Amino acid sequence: MNLARRLRPLVFLLVVTSGHAFAGLDHQLPLDQNGIWSRNYQNALQNGVIAAEVVGSFWLGNDNELGHTFWQTIDASVIAGISAQIMKRAFSRARPYQGNDPNLWFQGNGYESFPSGEVTLQASFVTPFIANYAREHPWVWCLELLPAYDAVARLKSQAHWQTDVIAGWALGTAVGYWSTTRTIPISVAILPHGLTVGFSKRF
């Protein structure tokens, strides 16, 4: 089964979860921000992924196979992140701590539960690596632990509903896969060539 077929159920979930909450699926978890679920760890993962994308891209350059994948992750993260923010504003869903009701949609400013932006980021980051390397290196699928961890952490923080993190995962995966279909990443095309050749080549 190729990755495109794997994406179909994720895209389907993104569509169907945008209209209403499924009975028995969306529920508030007990607040838990201890140990690995600490907000500090969540922020460290988010910042670490962003730093890895930037450093990997500029250090290796687009002419390097791995560097090319890093540039694809930048495309995926930026596009998926912007899409997630637009959806957050459009759906303006209340977070669990904002009323403990998964059916509070279109509440206006300050309500940005759907979809999870952080899970979107993690999924958009790992998908290009999986799409490009999983066939030769199946262990790369272990990268899915990043969005999985973040999804659970966001639920335990009472910041998102289950359908929020599923939608974020689907969105990030879909855009991440799309980014691998482009020969030249958008971010490479709009930057001066000197910034995309890789600093590793200059030393």
Short mmCIF file of C-alpha atoms in Angstrom, two decimals:
data_model
loop_
_atom_site.label_atom_id
_atom_site.label_comp_id
_atom_site.label_asym_id
_atom_site.label_seq_id
_atom_site.Cartn_x
_atom_site.Cartn_y
_atom_site.Cartn_z
CA MET A 1 0.00 0.00 0.00
CA ASN A 2 1.57 3.31 -1.03
CA LEU A 3 1.50 6.50 0.99
CA ALA A 4 -1.21 8.10 -1.13
CA ARG A 5 -3.60 5.32 -0.17
CA ARG A 6 -2.61 5.65 3.46
CA LEU A 7 -3.56 9.32 3.29
CA ARG A 8 -7.14 8.71 2.18
CA PRO A 9 -8.56 7.80 5.59
CA LEU A 10 -6.70 10.73 7.17
CA VAL A 11 -8.14 13.20 4.69
CA PHE A 12 -11.57 11.66 5.22
CA LEU A 13 -11.22 12.17 8.98
CA LEU A 14 -10.22 15.80 8.42
CA VAL A 15 -13.40 16.42 6.48
CA VAL A 16 -15.86 14.59 8.69
CA THR A 17 -14.47 15.91 11.97
CA SER A 18 -14.89 19.52 10.87
CA GLY A 19 -18.68 19.46 11.17
CA HIS A 20 -19.46 17.93 14.53
CA ALA A 21 -18.06 15.91 17.40
CA PHE A 22 -18.53 12.18 17.45
CA ALA A 23 -20.41 10.92 20.49
CA GLY A 24 -18.04 9.02 22.72
CA LEU A 25 -14.90 10.22 20.92
CA ASP A 26 -14.54 13.83 22.01
CA HIS A 27 -14.19 14.04 25.76
CA GLN A 28 -12.06 15.99 28.19
CA LEU A 29 -9.16 14.13 29.75
CA PRO A 30 -8.07 14.78 33.35
CA LEU A 31 -5.53 17.60 33.43
CA ASP A 32 -2.02 16.20 33.51
CA GLN A 33 1.04 18.35 32.84
CA ASN A 34 3.51 16.35 34.90
CA GLY A 35 6.62 14.54 33.72
CA ILE A 36 6.84 14.08 29.97
CA TRP A 37 3.44 15.73 29.55
CA SER A 38 4.79 19.01 30.87
CA ARG A 39 4.17 22.05 28.72
CA ASN A 40 7.92 22.65 28.76
CA TYR A 41 8.49 19.37 26.93
CA GLN A 42 5.79 20.20 24.40
CA ASN A 43 7.39 23.58 23.71
CA ALA A 44 10.85 22.01 23.51
CA LEU A 45 9.62 19.53 20.88
CA GLN A 46 7.97 22.28 18.86
CA ASN A 47 11.04 24.53 18.96
CA GLY A 48 13.35 21.59 18.31
CA VAL A 49 11.48 20.61 15.16
CA ILE A 50 11.52 24.16 13.82
CA ALA A 51 15.25 24.46 14.57
CA ALA A 52 15.95 21.09 12.91
CA GLU A 53 14.12 22.17 9.75
CA VAL A 54 16.00 25.46 9.47
CA VAL A 55 19.46 24.14 10.39
CA GLY A 56 19.12 20.98 8.29
CA SER A 57 17.94 22.93 5.24
CA PHE A 58 20.57 25.64 5.28
CA TRP A 59 23.44 23.40 6.34
CA LEU A 60 22.92 20.59 3.83
CA GLY A 61 21.34 22.57 0.99
CA ASN A 62 18.76 21.53 -1.58
CA ASP A 63 21.31 19.69 -3.76
CA ASN A 64 21.84 17.18 -0.97
CA GLU A 65 19.25 14.38 -0.80
CA LEU A 66 18.63 14.76 2.93
CA GLY A 67 18.83 18.53 2.65
CA HIS A 68 16.16 18.44 -0.07
CA THR A 69 13.88 16.59 2.35
CA PHE A 70 14.52 19.23 5.01
CA TRP A 71 13.50 21.92 2.53
CA GLN A 72 10.33 19.95 1.82
CA THR A 73 9.56 19.95 5.56
CA ILE A 74 9.83 23.75 5.58
CA ASP A 75 7.28 23.97 2.75
CA ALA A 76 5.00 21.52 4.54
CA SER A 77 5.23 23.17 7.94
CA VAL A 78 4.63 26.69 6.64
CA ILE A 79 1.70 25.77 4.39
CA ALA A 80 0.11 23.41 6.90
CA GLY A 81 0.64 25.91 9.71
CA ILE A 82 -1.05 28.72 7.78
CA SER A 83 -3.90 26.38 6.84
CA ALA A 84 -4.35 25.35 10.47
CA GLN A 85 -4.51 28.97 11.60
CA ILE A 86 -7.12 29.79 8.96
CA MET A 87 -9.20 26.82 10.07
CA LYS A 88 -8.86 27.79 13.72
CA ARG A 89 -10.28 31.23 12.96
CA ALA A 90 -12.97 29.85 10.67
CA PHE A 91 -14.27 27.16 13.03
CA SER A 92 -13.50 29.02 16.30
CA ARG A 93 -14.10 25.93 18.39
CA ALA A 94 -13.88 26.12 22.16
CA ARG A 95 -11.08 24.20 23.82
CA PRO A 96 -11.93 21.67 26.54
CA TYR A 97 -11.00 24.12 29.28
CA GLN A 98 -13.31 26.70 27.71
CA GLY A 99 -16.52 24.97 28.72
CA ASN A 100 -15.94 21.22 28.42
CA ASP A 101 -18.38 20.97 25.51
CA PRO A 102 -17.01 19.60 22.21
CA ASN A 103 -19.96 21.07 20.29
CA LEU A 104 -19.11 24.72 20.91
CA TRP A 105 -18.20 25.80 17.38
CA PHE A 106 -18.11 29.31 15.84
CA GLN A 107 -17.58 31.04 19.17
CA GLY A 108 -15.55 33.94 17.78
CA ASN A 109 -12.17 35.34 18.77
CA GLY A 110 -10.17 33.48 21.38
CA TYR A 111 -11.54 30.04 20.49
CA GLU A 112 -9.01 28.16 18.39
CA SER A 113 -9.22 24.48 19.24
CA PHE A 114 -9.75 22.98 15.77
CA PRO A 115 -7.39 21.72 14.45
CA SER A 116 -4.34 21.26 16.68
CA GLY A 117 -1.59 23.44 15.25
CA GLU A 118 1.18 21.68 17.12
CA VAL A 119 0.15 18.22 15.96
CA THR A 120 -0.13 19.66 12.44
CA LEU A 121 3.48 20.84 12.72
CA GLN A 122 4.77 17.48 13.91
CA ALA A 123 2.94 15.56 11.18
CA SER A 124 4.08 17.96 8.45
CA PHE A 125 7.67 17.55 9.66
CA VAL A 126 7.85 13.75 9.77
CA THR A 127 5.85 12.96 6.62
CA PRO A 128 8.47 14.02 4.02
CA PHE A 129 11.06 11.82 5.75
CA ILE A 130 8.65 8.88 5.76
CA ALA A 131 7.61 9.43 2.15
CA ASN A 132 11.21 9.67 0.94
CA TYR A 133 12.94 7.06 3.07
CA ALA A 134 10.46 4.53 4.49
CA ARG A 135 10.80 2.06 1.61
CA GLU A 136 14.57 1.69 2.09
CA HIS A 137 14.56 2.38 5.83
CA PRO A 138 11.29 1.17 7.41
CA TRP A 139 12.43 2.35 10.85
CA VAL A 140 11.68 5.90 9.68
CA TRP A 141 8.02 5.16 10.49
CA CYS A 142 9.07 5.55 14.13
CA LEU A 143 9.03 9.31 13.50
CA GLU A 144 5.25 9.08 13.78
CA LEU A 145 5.88 8.90 17.53
CA LEU A 146 6.42 12.68 17.45
CA PRO A 147 2.85 13.64 16.40
CA ALA A 148 1.53 10.76 18.53
CA TYR A 149 3.25 12.09 21.64
CA ASP A 150 2.15 15.64 20.90
CA ALA A 151 -1.45 14.56 20.33
CA VAL A 152 -1.62 12.85 23.72
CA ALA A 153 0.15 15.74 25.42
CA ARG A 154 -2.29 18.30 23.99
CA LEU A 155 -5.24 16.16 25.13
CA LYS A 156 -3.78 15.85 28.62
CA SER A 157 -3.30 19.63 28.71
CA GLN A 158 -7.03 20.03 28.03
CA ALA A 159 -6.08 22.21 25.06
CA HIS A 160 -7.70 20.05 22.38
CA TRP A 161 -10.38 17.49 21.68
CA GLN A 162 -9.66 14.13 20.11
CA THR A 163 -11.01 15.26 16.73
CA ASP A 164 -8.75 18.33 16.88
CA VAL A 165 -5.59 16.26 17.05
CA ILE A 166 -6.85 13.78 14.44
CA ALA A 167 -7.59 16.65 12.07
CA GLY A 168 -4.20 18.23 12.75
CA TRP A 169 -2.47 14.93 12.10
CA ALA A 170 -4.40 14.49 8.84
CA LEU A 171 -3.72 18.04 7.69
CA GLY A 172 0.00 17.86 8.42
CA THR A 173 0.31 14.46 6.77
CA ALA A 174 -1.55 15.52 3.64
CA VAL A 175 0.46 18.71 3.15
CA GLY A 176 3.69 16.91 4.06
CA TYR A 177 3.07 14.31 1.38
CA TRP A 178 2.12 16.98 -1.15
CA SER A 179 5.41 18.77 -0.50
CA THR A 180 7.31 15.66 -1.64
CA THR A 181 5.59 15.74 -5.05
CA ARG A 182 7.30 19.01 -6.01
CA THR A 183 10.65 18.81 -7.79
CA ILE A 184 11.72 22.15 -6.38
CA PRO A 185 10.39 23.16 -2.95
CA ILE A 186 8.59 26.52 -2.93
CA SER A 187 10.93 27.81 -0.22
CA VAL A 188 13.93 27.03 -2.44
CA ALA A 189 12.36 28.68 -5.47
CA ILE A 190 11.70 31.99 -3.71
CA LEU A 191 15.06 32.30 -1.92
CA PRO A 192 18.34 33.39 -3.55
CA HIS A 193 20.31 30.34 -4.71
CA GLY A 194 23.18 31.26 -2.41
CA LEU A 195 20.99 30.56 0.60
CA THR A 196 19.95 27.11 -0.54
CA VAL A 197 23.21 25.53 -1.71
CA GLY A 198 24.18 24.46 1.80
CA PHE A 199 26.67 25.95 4.23
CA SER A 200 28.38 22.55 4.53
CA LYS A 201 29.72 23.03 0.99
CA ARG A 202 31.45 26.27 1.96
CA PHE A 203 33.69 24.75 4.58
#
